[in-house]
Amino acid sequence: MHTADSLMAIAVKRYKDVYYIRPNATDQAHDTSVDGVHPGDHGYTLWAESIQKSLKRILRKYGIK
């Protein structure tokens, strides 16, 4: 993850319309995955909720509501 973070930090600074949103699809019980790798329904719900605020802020910047 460190490599992706560092590369995206460069891209975000270099390009005007590039954004890096780090989702969080885990919960304390760690029961968000069906097989330990792929998210289940609950994992996808947490993922969507974790990016919602950032995504709305970016879309508002472009006049999209």
mmCIF file of N, CA, C and O in Angstrom:
data_model
loop_
_atom_site.group_PDB
_atom_site.id
_atom_site.type_symbol
_atom_site.label_atom_id
_atom_site.label_comp_id
_atom_site.label_asym_id
_atom_site.label_seq_id
_atom_site.Cartn_x
_atom_site.Cartn_y
_atom_site.Cartn_z
ATOM 1 N N MET A 1 0.818 -1.192 0.000
ATOM 2 C CA MET A 1 0.000 0.000 0.000
ATOM 3 C C MET A 1 0.862 1.256 0.000
ATOM 4 O O MET A 1 0.473 2.272 -0.521
ATOM 5 N N HIS A 2 2.030 1.164 0.600
ATOM 6 C CA HIS A 2 2.912 2.321 0.672
ATOM 7 C C HIS A 2 3.302 2.813 -0.722
ATOM 8 O O HIS A 2 3.348 4.019 -0.973
ATOM 9 N N THR A 3 3.571 1.891 -1.643
ATOM 10 C CA THR A 3 3.953 2.270 -3.002
ATOM 11 C C THR A 3 2.817 3.017 -3.691
ATOM 12 O O THR A 3 3.037 4.053 -4.310
ATOM 13 N N ALA A 4 1.601 2.492 -3.586
ATOM 14 C CA ALA A 4 0.446 3.163 -4.200
ATOM 15 C C ALA A 4 0.249 4.548 -3.593
ATOM 16 O O ALA A 4 -0.010 5.513 -4.322
ATOM 17 N N ASP A 5 0.374 4.649 -2.269
ATOM 18 C CA ASP A 5 0.214 5.953 -1.616
ATOM 19 C C ASP A 5 1.240 6.956 -2.121
ATOM 20 O O ASP A 5 0.905 8.098 -2.425
ATOM 21 N N SER A 6 2.489 6.533 -2.215
ATOM 22 C CA SER A 6 3.532 7.476 -2.633
ATOM 23 C C SER A 6 3.386 7.866 -4.100
ATOM 24 O O SER A 6 3.564 9.037 -4.466
ATOM 25 N N LEU A 7 3.035 6.919 -4.957
ATOM 26 C CA LEU A 7 2.841 7.248 -6.376
ATOM 27 C C LEU A 7 1.626 8.145 -6.580
ATOM 28 O O LEU A 7 1.653 9.079 -7.384
ATOM 29 N N MET A 8 0.557 7.864 -5.855
ATOM 30 C CA MET A 8 -0.636 8.701 -5.993
ATOM 31 C C MET A 8 -0.403 10.092 -5.426
ATOM 32 O O MET A 8 -0.951 11.068 -5.940
ATOM 33 N N ALA A 9 0.401 10.226 -4.405
ATOM 34 C CA ALA A 9 0.721 11.549 -3.871
ATOM 35 C C ALA A 9 1.400 12.393 -4.940
ATOM 36 O O ALA A 9 1.116 13.590 -5.088
ATOM 37 N N ILE A 10 2.260 11.784 -5.721
ATOM 38 C CA ILE A 10 2.927 12.488 -6.822
ATOM 39 C C ILE A 10 1.919 12.860 -7.898
ATOM 40 O O ILE A 10 1.899 13.995 -8.386
ATOM 41 N N ALA A 11 1.067 11.915 -8.286
ATOM 42 C CA ALA A 11 0.085 12.165 -9.346
ATOM 43 C C ALA A 11 -0.901 13.252 -8.949
ATOM 44 O O ALA A 11 -1.265 14.103 -9.771
ATOM 45 N N VAL A 12 -1.336 13.256 -7.710
ATOM 46 C CA VAL A 12 -2.298 14.261 -7.237
ATOM 47 C C VAL A 12 -1.682 15.662 -7.299
ATOM 48 O O VAL A 12 -2.359 16.621 -7.652
ATOM 49 N N LYS A 13 -0.416 15.764 -6.968
ATOM 50 C CA LYS A 13 0.257 17.065 -7.031
ATOM 51 C C LYS A 13 0.509 17.505 -8.467
ATOM 52 O O LYS A 13 0.442 18.681 -8.782
ATOM 53 N N ARG A 14 0.803 16.560 -9.318
ATOM 54 C CA ARG A 14 1.192 16.878 -10.694
ATOM 55 C C ARG A 14 -0.001 17.185 -11.601
ATOM 56 O O ARG A 14 0.082 18.039 -12.474
ATOM 57 N N TYR A 15 -1.112 16.497 -11.403
ATOM 58 C CA TYR A 15 -2.255 16.623 -12.307
ATOM 59 C C TYR A 15 -3.453 17.225 -11.573
ATOM 60 O O TYR A 15 -3.831 16.776 -10.494
ATOM 61 N N LYS A 16 -4.056 18.207 -12.206
ATOM 62 C CA LYS A 16 -5.146 18.977 -11.599
ATOM 63 C C LYS A 16 -6.358 18.122 -11.231
ATOM 64 O O LYS A 16 -6.939 18.293 -10.174
ATOM 65 N N ASP A 17 -6.763 17.237 -12.090
ATOM 66 C CA ASP A 17 -8.008 16.498 -11.890
ATOM 67 C C ASP A 17 -7.798 15.041 -11.477
ATOM 68 O O ASP A 17 -8.587 14.166 -11.825
ATOM 69 N N VAL A 18 -6.749 14.785 -10.720
ATOM 70 C CA VAL A 18 -6.503 13.445 -10.196
ATOM 71 C C VAL A 18 -6.704 13.485 -8.687
ATOM 72 O O VAL A 18 -6.201 14.366 -8.002
ATOM 73 N N TYR A 19 -7.451 12.528 -8.183
ATOM 74 C CA TYR A 19 -7.764 12.452 -6.759
ATOM 75 C C TYR A 19 -7.458 11.049 -6.268
ATOM 76 O O TYR A 19 -7.563 10.082 -7.014
ATOM 77 N N TYR A 20 -7.111 10.947 -5.016
ATOM 78 C CA TYR A 20 -6.814 9.644 -4.418
ATOM 79 C C TYR A 20 -7.652 9.510 -3.157
ATOM 80 O O TYR A 20 -7.444 10.205 -2.178
ATOM 81 N N ILE A 21 -8.604 8.617 -3.225
ATOM 82 C CA ILE A 21 -9.485 8.366 -2.091
ATOM 83 C C ILE A 21 -9.147 6.972 -1.561
ATOM 84 O O ILE A 21 -9.220 5.992 -2.290
ATOM 85 N N ARG A 22 -8.780 6.906 -0.298
ATOM 86 C CA ARG A 22 -8.462 5.608 0.318
ATOM 87 C C ARG A 22 -9.706 5.084 1.022
ATOM 88 O O ARG A 22 -10.114 5.620 2.041
ATOM 89 N N PRO A 23 -10.317 4.040 0.474
ATOM 90 C CA PRO A 23 -11.516 3.480 1.100
ATOM 91 C C PRO A 23 -11.178 2.656 2.333
ATOM 92 O O PRO A 23 -10.032 2.240 2.532
ATOM 93 N N ASN A 24 -12.194 2.432 3.140
ATOM 94 C CA ASN A 24 -12.059 1.573 4.305
ATOM 95 C C ASN A 24 -13.268 0.639 4.325
ATOM 96 O O ASN A 24 -14.372 1.074 4.609
ATOM 97 N N ALA A 25 -13.039 -0.607 4.016
ATOM 98 C CA ALA A 25 -14.143 -1.571 3.940
ATOM 99 C C ALA A 25 -14.034 -2.623 5.034
ATOM 100 O O ALA A 25 -14.386 -3.778 4.834
ATOM 101 N N THR A 26 -13.529 -2.238 6.183
ATOM 102 C CA THR A 26 -13.408 -3.207 7.265
ATOM 103 C C THR A 26 -14.229 -2.751 8.461
ATOM 104 O O THR A 26 -14.566 -1.586 8.597
ATOM 105 N N ASP A 27 -14.534 -3.688 9.300
ATOM 106 C CA ASP A 27 -15.188 -3.368 10.559
ATOM 107 C C ASP A 27 -14.436 -4.081 11.681
ATOM 108 O O ASP A 27 -13.515 -4.859 11.427
ATOM 109 N N GLN A 28 -14.803 -3.833 12.899
ATOM 110 C CA GLN A 28 -14.073 -4.403 14.029
ATOM 111 C C GLN A 28 -14.168 -5.924 14.088
ATOM 112 O O GLN A 28 -13.259 -6.590 14.562
ATOM 113 N N ALA A 29 -15.256 -6.473 13.599
ATOM 114 C CA ALA A 29 -15.427 -7.926 13.630
ATOM 115 C C ALA A 29 -14.703 -8.607 12.462
ATOM 116 O O ALA A 29 -14.562 -9.822 12.442
ATOM 117 N N HIS A 30 -14.271 -7.829 11.498
ATOM 118 C CA HIS A 30 -13.581 -8.341 10.304
ATOM 119 C C HIS A 30 -14.418 -9.383 9.569
ATOM 120 O O HIS A 30 -13.894 -10.368 9.065
ATOM 121 N N ASP A 31 -15.722 -9.163 9.525
ATOM 122 C CA ASP A 31 -16.605 -10.104 8.832
ATOM 123 C C ASP A 31 -17.139 -9.513 7.534
ATOM 124 O O ASP A 31 -18.259 -9.776 7.129
ATOM 125 N N THR A 32 -16.323 -8.742 6.853
ATOM 126 C CA THR A 32 -16.769 -8.065 5.640
ATOM 127 C C THR A 32 -16.408 -8.824 4.372
ATOM 128 O O THR A 32 -16.692 -8.372 3.283
ATOM 129 N N SER A 33 -15.780 -9.967 4.516
ATOM 130 C CA SER A 33 -15.319 -10.723 3.365
ATOM 131 C C SER A 33 -15.902 -12.132 3.385
ATOM 132 O O SER A 33 -16.041 -12.745 4.434
ATOM 133 N N VAL A 34 -16.179 -12.626 2.213
ATOM 134 C CA VAL A 34 -16.714 -13.975 2.080
ATOM 135 C C VAL A 34 -15.591 -15.008 2.219
ATOM 136 O O VAL A 34 -15.732 -16.013 2.891
ATOM 137 N N ASP A 35 -14.460 -14.722 1.595
ATOM 138 C CA ASP A 35 -13.372 -15.702 1.562
ATOM 139 C C ASP A 35 -12.054 -15.169 2.148
ATOM 140 O O ASP A 35 -11.008 -15.749 1.956
ATOM 141 N N GLY A 36 -12.122 -14.050 2.847
ATOM 142 C CA GLY A 36 -10.916 -13.467 3.415
ATOM 143 C C GLY A 36 -10.215 -12.511 2.482
ATOM 144 O O GLY A 36 -9.266 -11.849 2.864
ATOM 145 N N VAL A 37 -10.659 -12.436 1.230
ATOM 146 C CA VAL A 37 -10.035 -11.563 0.235
ATOM 147 C C VAL A 37 -11.066 -10.646 -0.426
ATOM 148 O O VAL A 37 -10.887 -9.446 -0.495
ATOM 149 N N HIS A 38 -12.131 -11.234 -0.921
ATOM 150 C CA HIS A 38 -13.135 -10.493 -1.677
ATOM 151 C C HIS A 38 -14.259 -10.013 -0.756
ATOM 152 O O HIS A 38 -14.764 -10.795 0.047
ATOM 153 N N PRO A 39 -14.658 -8.745 -0.889
ATOM 154 C CA PRO A 39 -15.719 -8.223 -0.020
ATOM 155 C C PRO A 39 -17.067 -8.875 -0.304
ATOM 156 O O PRO A 39 -17.391 -9.174 -1.443
ATOM 157 N N GLY A 40 -17.830 -9.045 0.758
ATOM 158 C CA GLY A 40 -19.212 -9.479 0.624
ATOM 159 C C GLY A 40 -20.108 -8.249 0.578
ATOM 160 O O GLY A 40 -19.631 -7.115 0.443
ATOM 161 N N ASP A 41 -21.403 -8.438 0.693
ATOM 162 C CA ASP A 41 -22.345 -7.317 0.643
ATOM 163 C C ASP A 41 -22.031 -6.265 1.706
ATOM 164 O O ASP A 41 -22.024 -5.074 1.422
ATOM 165 N N HIS A 42 -21.757 -6.708 2.907
ATOM 166 C CA HIS A 42 -21.452 -5.766 3.991
ATOM 167 C C HIS A 42 -20.155 -5.008 3.702
ATOM 168 O O HIS A 42 -20.059 -3.804 3.948
ATOM 169 N N GLY A 43 -19.161 -5.690 3.154
ATOM 170 C CA GLY A 43 -17.894 -5.043 2.801
ATOM 171 C C GLY A 43 -18.081 -3.972 1.743
ATOM 172 O O GLY A 43 -17.498 -2.889 1.833
ATOM 173 N N TYR A 44 -18.879 -4.267 0.728
ATOM 174 C CA TYR A 44 -19.138 -3.271 -0.312
ATOM 175 C C TYR A 44 -19.921 -2.078 0.241
ATOM 176 O O TYR A 44 -19.708 -0.938 -0.169
ATOM 177 N N THR A 45 -20.822 -2.335 1.165
ATOM 178 C CA THR A 45 -21.565 -1.237 1.789
ATOM 179 C C THR A 45 -20.622 -0.329 2.562
ATOM 180 O O THR A 45 -20.673 0.899 2.436
ATOM 181 N N LEU A 46 -19.722 -0.914 3.349
ATOM 182 C CA LEU A 46 -18.744 -0.119 4.096
ATOM 183 C C LEU A 46 -17.824 0.651 3.160
ATOM 184 O O LEU A 46 -17.470 1.800 3.406
ATOM 185 N N TRP A 47 -17.415 0.003 2.072
ATOM 186 C CA TRP A 47 -16.555 0.648 1.083
ATOM 187 C C TRP A 47 -17.254 1.883 0.504
ATOM 188 O O TRP A 47 -16.674 2.959 0.439
ATOM 189 N N ALA A 48 -18.502 1.713 0.082
ATOM 190 C CA ALA A 48 -19.253 2.834 -0.502
ATOM 191 C C ALA A 48 -19.422 3.968 0.502
ATOM 192 O O ALA A 48 -19.254 5.145 0.154
ATOM 193 N N GLU A 49 -19.729 3.624 1.741
ATOM 194 C CA GLU A 49 -19.896 4.654 2.768
ATOM 195 C C GLU A 49 -18.579 5.376 3.053
ATOM 196 O O GLU A 49 -18.562 6.569 3.326
ATOM 197 N N SER A 50 -17.460 4.663 2.949
ATOM 198 C CA SER A 50 -16.172 5.271 3.275
ATOM 199 C C SER A 50 -15.703 6.272 2.223
ATOM 200 O O SER A 50 -14.889 7.135 2.516
ATOM 201 N N ILE A 51 -16.190 6.156 0.991
ATOM 202 C CA ILE A 51 -15.768 7.103 -0.050
ATOM 203 C C ILE A 51 -16.829 8.151 -0.364
ATOM 204 O O ILE A 51 -16.575 9.084 -1.120
ATOM 205 N N GLN A 52 -18.004 8.020 0.219
ATOM 206 C CA GLN A 52 -19.132 8.887 -0.121
ATOM 207 C C GLN A 52 -18.826 10.367 0.090
ATOM 208 O O GLN A 52 -19.048 11.187 -0.809
ATOM 209 N N LYS A 53 -18.313 10.751 1.238
ATOM 210 C CA LYS A 53 -18.069 12.155 1.539
ATOM 211 C C LYS A 53 -17.030 12.755 0.588
ATOM 212 O O LYS A 53 -17.237 13.825 0.023
ATOM 213 N N SER A 54 -15.941 12.054 0.363
ATOM 214 C CA SER A 54 -14.889 12.552 -0.535
ATOM 215 C C SER A 54 -15.400 12.666 -1.964
ATOM 216 O O SER A 54 -15.124 13.643 -2.661
ATOM 217 N N LEU A 55 -16.132 11.670 -2.396
ATOM 218 C CA LEU A 55 -16.652 11.670 -3.755
ATOM 219 C C LEU A 55 -17.634 12.813 -3.979
ATOM 220 O O LEU A 55 -17.581 13.501 -5.007
ATOM 221 N N LYS A 56 -18.505 13.051 -3.020
ATOM 222 C CA LYS A 56 -19.453 14.166 -3.144
ATOM 223 C C LYS A 56 -18.729 15.503 -3.217
ATOM 224 O O LYS A 56 -19.106 16.381 -3.989
ATOM 225 N N ARG A 57 -17.676 15.666 -2.416
ATOM 226 C CA ARG A 57 -16.909 16.907 -2.428
ATOM 227 C C ARG A 57 -16.248 17.123 -3.795
ATOM 228 O O ARG A 57 -16.278 18.222 -4.343
ATOM 229 N N ILE A 58 -15.710 16.065 -4.385
ATOM 230 C CA ILE A 58 -15.082 16.176 -5.701
ATOM 231 C C ILE A 58 -16.123 16.504 -6.759
ATOM 232 O O ILE A 58 -15.909 17.370 -7.613
ATOM 233 N N LEU A 59 -17.266 15.837 -6.723
ATOM 234 C CA LEU A 59 -18.303 16.088 -7.724
ATOM 235 C C LEU A 59 -18.844 17.518 -7.611
ATOM 236 O O LEU A 59 -19.099 18.164 -8.632
ATOM 237 N N ARG A 60 -19.011 18.028 -6.393
ATOM 238 C CA ARG A 60 -19.466 19.413 -6.209
ATOM 239 C C ARG A 60 -18.488 20.401 -6.831
ATOM 240 O O ARG A 60 -18.891 21.426 -7.365
ATOM 241 N N LYS A 61 -17.208 20.076 -6.782
ATOM 242 C CA LYS A 61 -16.178 20.946 -7.375
ATOM 243 C C LYS A 61 -16.426 21.155 -8.859
ATOM 244 O O LYS A 61 -16.086 22.187 -9.424
ATOM 245 N N TYR A 62 -17.043 20.178 -9.516
ATOM 246 C CA TYR A 62 -17.329 20.242 -10.946
ATOM 247 C C TYR A 62 -18.792 20.563 -11.243
ATOM 248 O O TYR A 62 -19.259 20.386 -12.350
ATOM 249 N N GLY A 63 -19.514 21.003 -10.224
ATOM 250 C CA GLY A 63 -20.906 21.401 -10.408
ATOM 251 C C GLY A 63 -21.869 20.245 -10.514
ATOM 252 O O GLY A 63 -22.991 20.416 -10.999
ATOM 253 N N ILE A 64 -21.473 19.082 -10.070
ATOM 254 C CA ILE A 64 -22.336 17.902 -10.112
ATOM 255 C C ILE A 64 -22.892 17.663 -8.711
ATOM 256 O O ILE A 64 -22.140 17.592 -7.752
ATOM 257 N N LYS A 65 -24.215 17.567 -8.631
ATOM 258 C CA LYS A 65 -24.851 17.379 -7.328
ATOM 259 C C LYS A 65 -25.443 16.013 -7.193
ATOM 260 O O LYS A 65 -25.830 15.357 -8.026
#
